[in-house]
JSON list of C-alpha atoms in Angstrom, two decimals:
[
{"chain": "A", "resi": 1, "resn": "LEU", "atom": "CA", "xyz": [116.31, 93.13, 111.81]},
{"chain": "A", "resi": 2, "resn": "PHE", "atom": "CA", "xyz": [119.93, 92.29, 112.58]},
{"chain": "A", "resi": 3, "resn": "GLU", "atom": "CA", "xyz": [118.94, 91.35, 116.14]},
{"chain": "A", "resi": 4, "resn": "CYS", "atom": "CA", "xyz": [116.37, 88.88, 114.79]},
{"chain": "A", "resi": 5, "resn": "LEU", "atom": "CA", "xyz": [118.28, 87.26, 111.93]},
{"chain": "A", "resi": 6, "resn": "ASP", "atom": "CA", "xyz": [121.93, 86.40, 111.47]},
{"chain": "A", "resi": 7, "resn": "ILE", "atom": "CA", "xyz": [123.81, 88.04, 108.59]},
{"chain": "A", "resi": 8, "resn": "GLY", "atom": "CA", "xyz": [123.46, 85.02, 106.30]},
{"chain": "A", "resi": 9, "resn": "ASN", "atom": "CA", "xyz": [119.67, 84.98, 106.69]},
{"chain": "A", "resi": 10, "resn": "VAL", "atom": "CA", "xyz": [119.43, 88.76, 106.21]},
{"chain": "A", "resi": 11, "resn": "LEU", "atom": "CA", "xyz": [121.41, 88.46, 102.98]},
{"chain": "A", "resi": 12, "resn": "TYR", "atom": "CA", "xyz": [119.26, 85.56, 101.79]},
{"chain": "A", "resi": 13, "resn": "VAL", "atom": "CA", "xyz": [116.01, 87.48, 102.45]},
{"chain": "A", "resi": 14, "resn": "TRP", "atom": "CA", "xyz": [117.42, 90.60, 100.76]},
{"chain": "A", "resi": 15, "resn": "TYR", "atom": "CA", "xyz": [118.52, 88.57, 97.74]},
{"chain": "A", "resi": 16, "resn": "THR", "atom": "CA", "xyz": [115.14, 86.83, 97.58]},
{"chain": "A", "resi": 17, "resn": "LEU", "atom": "CA", "xyz": [113.41, 90.22, 97.63]},
{"chain": "A", "resi": 18, "resn": "ALA", "atom": "CA", "xyz": [115.71, 91.50, 94.88]},
{"chain": "A", "resi": 19, "resn": "CYS", "atom": "CA", "xyz": [114.69, 88.43, 92.83]},
{"chain": "A", "resi": 20, "resn": "GLU", "atom": "CA", "xyz": [111.02, 89.39, 93.40]},
{"chain": "A", "resi": 21, "resn": "ARG", "atom": "CA", "xyz": [109.84, 86.31, 95.28]},
{"chain": "A", "resi": 22, "resn": "LYS", "atom": "CA", "xyz": [107.06, 85.73, 97.83]},
{"chain": "A", "resi": 23, "resn": "ILE", "atom": "CA", "xyz": [108.19, 86.43, 101.39]},
{"chain": "A", "resi": 24, "resn": "LEU", "atom": "CA", "xyz": [106.18, 86.02, 104.58]},
{"chain": "A", "resi": 25, "resn": "LEU", "atom": "CA", "xyz": [107.58, 87.39, 107.85]},
{"chain": "A", "resi": 26, "resn": "VAL", "atom": "CA", "xyz": [106.33, 85.71, 111.05]},
{"chain": "A", "resi": 27, "resn": "SER", "atom": "CA", "xyz": [106.67, 87.13, 114.55]},
{"chain": "A", "resi": 28, "resn": "SER", "atom": "CA", "xyz": [104.79, 87.30, 117.83]},
{"chain": "A", "resi": 29, "resn": "GLN", "atom": "CA", "xyz": [105.38, 91.09, 117.92]},
{"chain": "A", "resi": 30, "resn": "LEU", "atom": "CA", "xyz": [103.40, 93.14, 115.39]},
{"chain": "A", "resi": 31, "resn": "SER", "atom": "CA", "xyz": [105.73, 96.11, 115.77]},
{"chain": "A", "resi": 32, "resn": "LEU", "atom": "CA", "xyz": [108.68, 93.91, 114.80]},
{"chain": "A", "resi": 33, "resn": "LEU", "atom": "CA", "xyz": [106.89, 92.85, 111.59]},
{"chain": "A", "resi": 34, "resn": "ALA", "atom": "CA", "xyz": [106.38, 96.45, 110.54]},
{"chain": "A", "resi": 35, "resn": "VAL", "atom": "CA", "xyz": [109.92, 97.55, 111.38]},
{"chain": "A", "resi": 36, "resn": "CYS", "atom": "CA", "xyz": [111.59, 94.58, 109.67]},
{"chain": "A", "resi": 37, "resn": "GLY", "atom": "CA", "xyz": [109.38, 94.95, 106.59]},
{"chain": "A", "resi": 38, "resn": "GLU", "atom": "CA", "xyz": [110.35, 98.61, 106.26]},
{"chain": "A", "resi": 39, "resn": "ILE", "atom": "CA", "xyz": [114.03, 97.84, 106.77]},
{"chain": "A", "resi": 40, "resn": "LEU", "atom": "CA", "xyz": [113.94, 95.15, 104.07]},
{"chain": "A", "resi": 41, "resn": "CYS", "atom": "CA", "xyz": [112.24, 97.54, 101.65]},
{"chain": "A", "resi": 42, "resn": "SER", "atom": "CA", "xyz": [114.79, 100.25, 102.38]},
{"chain": "A", "resi": 43, "resn": "MET", "atom": "CA", "xyz": [117.67, 97.80, 101.87]},
{"chain": "A", "resi": 44, "resn": "LEU", "atom": "CA", "xyz": [116.60, 97.48, 98.22]},
{"chain": "A", "resi": 45, "resn": "PHE", "atom": "CA", "xyz": [117.61, 101.11, 97.55]},
{"chain": "A", "resi": 46, "resn": "PRO", "atom": "CA", "xyz": [118.08, 102.41, 94.83]},
{"chain": "A", "resi": 47, "resn": "MET", "atom": "CA", "xyz": [115.46, 99.90, 93.69]},
{"chain": "A", "resi": 48, "resn": "ARG", "atom": "CA", "xyz": [111.94, 99.92, 95.15]},
{"chain": "A", "resi": 49, "resn": "TRP", "atom": "CA", "xyz": [109.58, 97.12, 96.14]},
{"chain": "A", "resi": 50, "resn": "SER", "atom": "CA", "xyz": [106.73, 97.70, 93.69]},
{"chain": "A", "resi": 51, "resn": "HIS", "atom": "CA", "xyz": [104.73, 94.57, 94.50]},
{"chain": "A", "resi": 52, "resn": "LEU", "atom": "CA", "xyz": [102.26, 93.75, 97.25]},
{"chain": "A", "resi": 53, "resn": "TYR", "atom": "CA", "xyz": [103.44, 94.88, 100.68]},
{"chain": "A", "resi": 54, "resn": "ILE", "atom": "CA", "xyz": [101.36, 94.36, 103.82]},
{"chain": "A", "resi": 55, "resn": "PRO", "atom": "CA", "xyz": [103.44, 94.68, 107.02]},
{"chain": "A", "resi": 56, "resn": "CYS", "atom": "CA", "xyz": [100.76, 93.18, 109.30]},
{"chain": "A", "resi": 57, "resn": "LEU", "atom": "CA", "xyz": [98.36, 90.92, 107.43]},
{"chain": "A", "resi": 58, "resn": "PRO", "atom": "CA", "xyz": [94.92, 90.59, 109.10]},
{"chain": "A", "resi": 59, "resn": "ARG", "atom": "CA", "xyz": [93.25, 87.16, 109.38]},
{"chain": "A", "resi": 60, "resn": "PHE", "atom": "CA", "xyz": [90.58, 87.87, 106.75]},
{"chain": "A", "resi": 61, "resn": "LEU", "atom": "CA", "xyz": [93.26, 88.53, 104.09]},
{"chain": "A", "resi": 62, "resn": "THR", "atom": "CA", "xyz": [95.18, 85.25, 104.56]},
{"chain": "A", "resi": 63, "resn": "PRO", "atom": "CA", "xyz": [93.76, 83.72, 101.33]},
{"chain": "A", "resi": 64, "resn": "MET", "atom": "CA", "xyz": [95.82, 86.37, 99.54]},
{"chain": "A", "resi": 65, "resn": "LEU", "atom": "CA", "xyz": [98.98, 84.42, 100.53]},
{"chain": "A", "resi": 66, "resn": "ASP", "atom": "CA", "xyz": [98.30, 82.13, 97.56]},
{"chain": "A", "resi": 67, "resn": "ALA", "atom": "CA", "xyz": [98.46, 85.08, 95.14]},
{"chain": "A", "resi": 68, "resn": "PRO", "atom": "CA", "xyz": [100.31, 84.52, 91.84]},
{"chain": "A", "resi": 69, "resn": "MET", "atom": "CA", "xyz": [102.52, 87.61, 92.27]},
{"chain": "A", "resi": 70, "resn": "PRO", "atom": "CA", "xyz": [105.46, 88.51, 94.52]},
{"chain": "A", "resi": 71, "resn": "TYR", "atom": "CA", "xyz": [104.67, 89.88, 97.97]},
{"chain": "A", "resi": 72, "resn": "LEU", "atom": "CA", "xyz": [106.25, 90.90, 101.23]},
{"chain": "A", "resi": 73, "resn": "CYS", "atom": "CA", "xyz": [103.83, 90.35, 104.09]},
{"chain": "A", "resi": 74, "resn": "GLY", "atom": "CA", "xyz": [104.06, 90.02, 107.83]},
{"chain": "A", "resi": 75, "resn": "ILE", "atom": "CA", "xyz": [101.78, 87.84, 109.93]},
{"chain": "A", "resi": 76, "resn": "SER", "atom": "CA", "xyz": [101.32, 87.41, 113.66]},
{"chain": "A", "resi": 77, "resn": "ARG", "atom": "CA", "xyz": [102.41, 84.09, 115.14]},
{"chain": "A", "resi": 78, "resn": "GLU", "atom": "CA", "xyz": [98.92, 83.53, 116.57]},
{"chain": "A", "resi": 79, "resn": "ILE", "atom": "CA", "xyz": [97.34, 83.86, 113.10]},
{"chain": "A", "resi": 80, "resn": "PHE", "atom": "CA", "xyz": [100.06, 81.86, 111.31]},
{"chain": "A", "resi": 81, "resn": "PRO", "atom": "CA", "xyz": [98.66, 78.35, 112.15]},
{"chain": "A", "resi": 82, "resn": "LEU", "atom": "CA", "xyz": [95.30, 79.41, 110.70]},
{"chain": "A", "resi": 83, "resn": "ALA", "atom": "CA", "xyz": [96.97, 80.71, 107.53]},
{"chain": "A", "resi": 84, "resn": "VAL", "atom": "CA", "xyz": [99.22, 77.72, 106.76]},
{"chain": "A", "resi": 85, "resn": "ALA", "atom": "CA", "xyz": [96.64, 76.21, 104.39]},
{"chain": "A", "resi": 86, "resn": "ASP", "atom": "CA", "xyz": [96.53, 79.47, 102.39]},
{"chain": "A", "resi": 87, "resn": "ILE", "atom": "CA", "xyz": [100.30, 79.90, 101.97]},
{"chain": "A", "resi": 88, "resn": "SER", "atom": "CA", "xyz": [101.63, 79.33, 98.45]},
{"chain": "A", "resi": 89, "resn": "ASP", "atom": "CA", "xyz": [104.11, 76.49, 97.88]},
{"chain": "A", "resi": 90, "resn": "GLU", "atom": "CA", "xyz": [106.54, 79.11, 96.51]},
{"chain": "A", "resi": 91, "resn": "THR", "atom": "CA", "xyz": [106.60, 81.27, 99.63]},
{"chain": "A", "resi": 92, "resn": "VAL", "atom": "CA", "xyz": [109.73, 81.85, 101.71]},
{"chain": "A", "resi": 93, "resn": "VAL", "atom": "CA", "xyz": [108.66, 81.99, 105.38]},
{"chain": "A", "resi": 94, "resn": "VAL", "atom": "CA", "xyz": [110.98, 83.99, 107.63]},
{"chain": "A", "resi": 95, "resn": "ASP", "atom": "CA", "xyz": [110.54, 83.41, 111.36]},
{"chain": "A", "resi": 96, "resn": "LEU", "atom": "CA", "xyz": [111.90, 86.54, 113.02]},
{"chain": "A", "resi": 97, "resn": "ASP", "atom": "CA", "xyz": [111.56, 85.16, 116.55]},
{"chain": "A", "resi": 98, "resn": "ARG", "atom": "CA", "xyz": [113.57, 81.99, 115.89]},
{"chain": "A", "resi": 99, "resn": "ASN", "atom": "CA", "xyz": [115.99, 83.09, 113.12]},
{"chain": "A", "resi": 100, "resn": "VAL", "atom": "CA", "xyz": [114.68, 80.38, 110.78]},
{"chain": "A", "resi": 101, "resn": "ILE", "atom": "CA", "xyz": [113.93, 80.54, 107.04]},
{"chain": "A", "resi": 102, "resn": "THR", "atom": "CA", "xyz": [111.66, 77.91, 105.51]},
{"chain": "A", "resi": 103, "resn": "MET", "atom": "CA", "xyz": [111.16, 77.44, 101.78]},
{"chain": "A", "resi": 104, "resn": "GLY", "atom": "CA", "xyz": [107.95, 76.12, 100.28]},
{"chain": "A", "resi": 105, "resn": "LYS", "atom": "CA", "xyz": [107.92, 72.84, 98.36]},
{"chain": "A", "resi": 106, "resn": "HIS", "atom": "CA", "xyz": [107.99, 74.59, 94.99]},
{"chain": "A", "resi": 107, "resn": "THR", "atom": "CA", "xyz": [110.09, 77.65, 95.84]},
{"chain": "A", "resi": 108, "resn": "PRO", "atom": "CA", "xyz": [112.28, 78.39, 92.80]},
{"chain": "A", "resi": 109, "resn": "GLU", "atom": "CA", "xyz": [116.01, 78.46, 93.41]},
{"chain": "A", "resi": 110, "resn": "VAL", "atom": "CA", "xyz": [117.48, 81.94, 93.61]},
{"chain": "A", "resi": 111, "resn": "PRO", "atom": "CA", "xyz": [120.17, 82.56, 90.97]},
{"chain": "A", "resi": 112, "resn": "PHE", "atom": "CA", "xyz": [123.72, 81.83, 92.02]},
{"chain": "A", "resi": 113, "resn": "LEU", "atom": "CA", "xyz": [125.51, 84.78, 93.60]},
{"chain": "A", "resi": 114, "resn": "PRO", "atom": "CA", "xyz": [129.19, 84.95, 92.53]},
{"chain": "A", "resi": 115, "resn": "HIS", "atom": "CA", "xyz": [131.49, 83.90, 95.38]},
{"chain": "A", "resi": 116, "resn": "ARG", "atom": "CA", "xyz": [133.56, 87.12, 95.44]},
{"chain": "A", "resi": 117, "resn": "ARG", "atom": "CA", "xyz": [130.44, 89.31, 95.58]},
{"chain": "A", "resi": 118, "resn": "LYS", "atom": "CA", "xyz": [128.95, 87.17, 98.32]},
{"chain": "A", "resi": 119, "resn": "LEU", "atom": "CA", "xyz": [132.14, 87.49, 100.38]},
{"chain": "A", "resi": 120, "resn": "LYS", "atom": "CA", "xyz": [131.97, 91.30, 100.06]},
{"chain": "A", "resi": 121, "resn": "LEU", "atom": "CA", "xyz": [128.41, 91.29, 101.38]},
{"chain": "A", "resi": 122, "resn": "GLU", "atom": "CA", "xyz": [129.24, 89.06, 104.32]}
]
């Protein structure tokens, strides 16, 4: 995970997960999706991700990306263009291959993290 994303992006994704938002991981390597999804879930300890978690989403389940509940899903880069129409406007898309995070049009702001706490995490 830390080879794919810089520390600021890792912290943002972790904080977004802790706030129970919709997160979609995108990569050309399926094994990377599974590993990064598991690492993100384990980083929530002592909390647990109790919402929808699908490390490698198959094509026929892409309509689920518009679900009204939080999720952590991974999708292959070759399926991603076909799934764009199904992705909710509140989803945070994390591109693991390019170290890019994209927010949907209606993604709610995450609550402000106090400056001193943020400095400790960085």
